Amino acid sequence: MLIDTHCHLSKDYYDDIAEIMKENKAAGVFKIIVSGCDKKGIREVLDLASKYDDIFVTIGYHPEEVDTVSDIEIEELKKSIKANKKVVGLGEIGLDYYYVKDNKEKQKALFEKQLKIAQELKIPVVIHSRDAVKDTIDILKKYKVKGVIHCFSGSLEVAEIYIKMGYKLGIGGIVTFKNSKLGEVVSKVGLDNIVLETDSPYLAPEPFRGKTNSSKYLKNIAEKIAEICSVNVDEVSIKTGQNAIDVFDLQAFL
Ligand code: NI
């Protein structure tokens, strides 16, 4: 079963969400996990989850939201997770030093506040880490949580550290890009340690690179991984689908 474990299905990017869901089904993508990572996004994804059986959500504040989030929002976040069965994870949360480097301590504080909630509520996390590998690992080591390293594109060495800590790697369109080294990493860590994601509308896989991405293109990512791992594409869907079901505890919804 193809499950898109991370996407941003929002009216900001798509005119007709019902149509997108139909296209997903036609492409064999039966369940998607939509991420809401700012105030507006969180409201929107909770609304989507209540309308569509096949939509699950993760909610949490992205590091770029650091200046918009106070303890009130953090309390609200915790309440929303407790109140909604279809919230299957907390995220995307983490550290992003790519654009802004002068607020590292603030980012870390927001990250840790949310990790505490995940630990307390025993809910998996979806980690966003950009140019911040060392700090991300150091912080994650302090908490007993599991989850997905979203949009993983690091080295084999870093992949193995996360896997050892109990995380799955979220593999998306980057694996299909020419000159990407991610394929080598995926072939070495194997299907047991990955889940599939599109991160749509961003990062469309080949041959759609540069266009608006959609969950239906998960198929193209699965096909590339099948080629890399020299297995049948069905094996990729089944194995990564089961990994997603396990990480996000989706069994009860199937
Ligand atoms: Ni994302």
Coordinates of C-alpha atoms and ligand atoms in Angstrom, one line a residue:
M1 CA 0.0 0.0 0.0
L2 CA 1.4 3.4 -1.0
I3 CA 1.2 5.9 1.9
D4 CA 2.4 9.4 1.5
T5 CA 3.7 10.1 5.0
H6 CA 4.3 13.8 4.5
C7 CA 2.7 16.4 2.3
H8 CA 1.1 19.8 2.5
L9 CA -2.3 19.5 0.9
S10 CA -3.5 23.0 1.3
K11 CA -5.9 25.4 -0.5
D12 CA -2.9 27.7 -0.7
Y13 CA -1.5 25.3 -3.4
Y14 CA -4.4 23.3 -4.8
D15 CA -7.7 24.5 -6.1
D16 CA -9.7 21.3 -5.8
I17 CA -8.8 19.0 -3.0
A18 CA -11.5 16.5 -3.7
E19 CA -10.1 16.1 -7.2
I20 CA -6.6 15.6 -5.8
M21 CA -7.9 12.9 -3.5
K22 CA -9.5 11.1 -6.5
E23 CA -6.3 11.3 -8.5
N24 CA -4.3 9.9 -5.5
K25 CA -6.6 6.9 -5.3
A26 CA -6.3 6.3 -9.1
A27 CA -2.5 6.3 -8.7
G28 CA -2.7 3.8 -5.8
V29 CA -2.0 6.2 -3.0
F30 CA -4.8 5.4 -0.6
K31 CA -3.7 7.2 2.6
I32 CA -1.9 10.5 3.0
I33 CA -0.5 12.2 6.1
V34 CA -0.8 16.0 5.8
S35 CA 1.4 18.2 7.8
G36 CA 0.1 21.5 9.4
C37 CA 3.0 23.4 10.7
D38 CA 1.8 26.9 11.4
K39 CA -1.3 28.3 13.1
K40 CA -3.4 28.5 9.9
G41 CA -2.0 25.2 8.6
I42 CA -2.9 23.4 11.8
R43 CA -6.5 24.6 11.6
E44 CA -6.7 23.7 7.9
V45 CA -5.4 20.1 8.3
L46 CA -7.6 19.3 11.2
D47 CA -10.6 20.4 9.1
L48 CA -9.3 18.2 6.2
A49 CA -8.9 15.2 8.5
S50 CA -12.5 15.5 9.6
K51 CA -13.8 15.6 6.0
Y52 CA -11.7 12.8 4.4
D53 CA -11.3 9.3 5.7
D54 CA -8.0 8.8 4.0
I55 CA -6.4 11.9 5.4
F56 CA -4.4 11.7 8.6
V57 CA -2.4 14.6 10.0
T58 CA 0.6 15.6 11.9
I59 CA 0.6 19.0 13.6
G60 CA 3.4 21.0 15.2
Y61 CA 5.4 24.2 14.8
H62 CA 8.1 24.4 12.1
P63 CA 11.3 26.1 13.2
E64 CA 10.5 29.0 10.9
E65 CA 7.5 29.7 13.1
V66 CA 9.7 30.3 16.2
D67 CA 8.6 34.0 16.5
T68 CA 4.9 33.3 16.2
V69 CA 4.6 30.7 18.9
S70 CA 4.1 31.3 22.6
D71 CA 3.3 28.9 25.4
I72 CA -0.4 29.4 24.7
E73 CA 0.0 27.9 21.2
I74 CA 2.0 25.0 22.7
E75 CA -0.8 24.3 25.2
E76 CA -3.3 24.5 22.3
L77 CA -1.2 22.1 20.3
K78 CA -1.2 19.6 23.1
K79 CA -5.0 19.8 23.5
S80 CA -5.5 19.4 19.7
I81 CA -3.4 16.3 19.6
K82 CA -5.3 14.8 22.6
A83 CA -8.7 15.7 21.1
N84 CA -8.2 14.3 17.6
K85 CA -7.7 10.7 16.8
K86 CA -6.6 11.5 13.3
V87 CA -3.6 13.4 14.6
V88 CA -1.0 10.6 14.2
G89 CA 2.1 12.6 14.8
L90 CA 3.7 15.8 16.0
G91 CA 5.5 17.7 13.3
E92 CA 7.1 18.9 11.3
I93 CA 9.4 20.2 14.1
G94 CA 13.1 20.6 14.3
L95 CA 15.9 23.0 13.4
D96 CA 16.6 25.0 10.3
Y97 CA 19.9 26.9 10.2
Y98 CA 19.8 27.4 6.4
Y99 CA 18.1 30.8 6.3
V100 CA 18.4 32.1 9.8
K101 CA 21.4 31.3 12.0
D102 CA 21.0 33.9 14.8
N103 CA 18.1 32.3 16.6
K104 CA 19.4 28.9 17.2
E105 CA 18.7 28.9 20.9
K106 CA 15.1 30.0 20.3
Q107 CA 14.7 27.2 17.7
K108 CA 16.1 24.6 20.1
A109 CA 13.7 25.8 22.9
L110 CA 10.7 25.4 20.6
F111 CA 11.9 22.0 19.4
E112 CA 12.4 20.7 22.9
K113 CA 9.0 22.0 24.1
Q114 CA 7.3 20.0 21.4
L115 CA 9.5 16.9 21.9
K116 CA 8.4 16.9 25.6
I117 CA 4.8 16.8 24.5
A118 CA 5.5 13.9 22.0
Q119 CA 7.2 12.0 24.8
E120 CA 4.4 12.6 27.2
L121 CA 1.6 11.7 24.8
K122 CA 3.7 8.9 23.2
I123 CA 3.1 10.2 19.7
P124 CA 5.7 9.9 16.9
V125 CA 7.5 13.0 15.6
V126 CA 8.2 14.2 12.1
I127 CA 11.6 15.9 12.1
H128 CA 12.7 18.8 9.9
S129 CA 16.5 19.3 10.0
R130 CA 18.3 21.5 7.6
D131 CA 22.0 22.4 8.1
A132 CA 21.6 21.3 11.7
V133 CA 22.5 17.6 11.9
K134 CA 24.6 17.7 15.0
D135 CA 22.2 19.8 17.1
T136 CA 19.2 17.7 15.9
I137 CA 20.9 14.5 17.0
D138 CA 22.1 15.9 20.3
I139 CA 18.5 17.0 21.2
L140 CA 16.7 13.9 20.0
K141 CA 19.0 11.8 22.1
K142 CA 17.5 13.5 25.2
Y143 CA 14.0 12.3 24.5
K144 CA 12.3 8.9 24.3
V145 CA 10.5 9.4 21.0
K146 CA 10.3 7.7 17.7
G147 CA 9.3 9.0 14.3
V148 CA 10.5 10.0 10.8
I149 CA 13.4 12.1 9.7
H150 CA 11.4 14.0 7.1
C151 CA 13.0 14.6 3.7
F152 CA 16.2 12.8 4.5
S153 CA 19.0 13.6 2.2
G154 CA 22.1 13.1 4.3
S155 CA 25.0 10.7 4.3
L156 CA 25.0 7.0 5.1
E157 CA 26.8 7.8 8.4
V158 CA 24.0 10.2 9.5
A159 CA 21.3 7.8 8.3
E160 CA 22.7 5.0 10.4
I161 CA 22.8 7.2 13.5
Y162 CA 19.1 8.1 13.1
I163 CA 18.2 4.4 12.4
K164 CA 20.0 3.3 15.5
M165 CA 18.0 5.8 17.5
G166 CA 14.8 4.2 16.1
Y167 CA 13.9 6.6 13.4
K168 CA 12.7 5.9 9.9
L169 CA 14.0 8.0 7.0
G170 CA 11.4 9.8 5.0
I171 CA 12.4 9.4 1.3
G172 CA 11.0 11.7 -1.3
G173 CA 11.6 13.2 -4.8
I174 CA 15.3 13.9 -4.2
V175 CA 16.0 10.2 -4.7
T176 CA 14.9 10.5 -8.3
F177 CA 17.1 13.5 -9.1
K178 CA 20.2 13.1 -11.3
N179 CA 23.4 13.4 -9.3
S180 CA 21.6 12.7 -6.0
K181 CA 23.6 10.4 -3.7
L182 CA 20.5 9.5 -1.8
G183 CA 19.9 6.4 -3.9
E184 CA 23.2 4.9 -2.6
V185 CA 22.1 5.5 1.0
V186 CA 18.7 4.0 0.4
S187 CA 20.2 0.9 -1.2
K188 CA 22.4 0.4 1.8
V189 CA 19.9 1.0 4.6
G190 CA 17.2 -1.0 2.8
L191 CA 13.4 -0.9 2.7
D192 CA 13.1 -1.8 6.4
N193 CA 14.3 1.7 7.4
I194 CA 12.4 4.0 5.1
V195 CA 9.0 5.5 4.6
L196 CA 7.9 7.3 1.4
E197 CA 6.8 10.9 1.2
T198 CA 6.3 13.6 -1.4
D199 CA 6.5 16.8 0.7
S200 CA 4.1 18.1 -2.0
P201 CA 3.7 20.8 -3.3
Y202 CA 7.5 20.9 -3.1
L203 CA 10.2 18.6 -4.5
A204 CA 8.3 16.9 -7.3
P205 CA 10.1 13.7 -8.5
E206 CA 11.5 13.2 -12.0
P207 CA 10.0 13.6 -14.6
F208 CA 8.0 16.3 -12.9
R209 CA 10.9 18.1 -11.2
G210 CA 10.2 21.8 -10.8
K211 CA 6.4 21.4 -11.2
T212 CA 3.8 21.4 -8.5
N213 CA 4.2 18.1 -6.7
S214 CA 1.3 15.9 -5.6
S215 CA 0.8 12.7 -3.6
K216 CA 0.0 10.8 -6.8
Y217 CA 3.6 11.1 -7.8
L218 CA 4.6 8.9 -4.9
K219 CA 4.4 6.1 -7.5
N220 CA 7.4 7.6 -9.3
I221 CA 9.4 7.7 -6.1
A222 CA 8.5 4.0 -5.3
E223 CA 9.5 3.0 -8.9
K224 CA 12.9 4.7 -8.5
I225 CA 13.5 3.0 -5.1
A226 CA 12.5 -0.4 -6.7
E227 CA 15.1 0.1 -9.3
I228 CA 17.8 1.2 -6.8
C229 CA 17.1 -1.8 -4.5
S230 CA 16.5 -4.3 -7.4
V231 CA 13.1 -5.3 -6.2
N232 CA 9.6 -5.3 -7.5
V233 CA 7.7 -2.0 -7.0
D234 CA 5.0 -3.9 -5.1
E235 CA 7.5 -4.9 -2.6
V236 CA 8.5 -1.2 -2.1
S237 CA 4.8 -0.3 -1.6
I238 CA 4.1 -3.1 0.8
K239 CA 7.2 -2.7 2.9
T240 CA 7.2 1.1 3.2
G241 CA 3.4 1.1 3.6
Q242 CA 3.8 -1.3 6.6
N243 CA 6.5 0.9 8.0
A244 CA 4.2 3.9 7.8
I245 CA 1.4 2.0 9.5
D246 CA 3.8 0.9 12.3
V247 CA 5.4 4.3 12.9
F248 CA 2.1 6.3 12.9
D249 CA 0.0 3.5 14.4
L250 CA -2.5 3.5 11.5
Q251 CA -3.6 -0.1 11.9
A252 CA -6.8 0.8 13.7
F253 CA -7.9 2.9 10.8
L254 CA -7.4 0.3 8.1
Ligands
NI1 NI 7.2 19.5 4.7

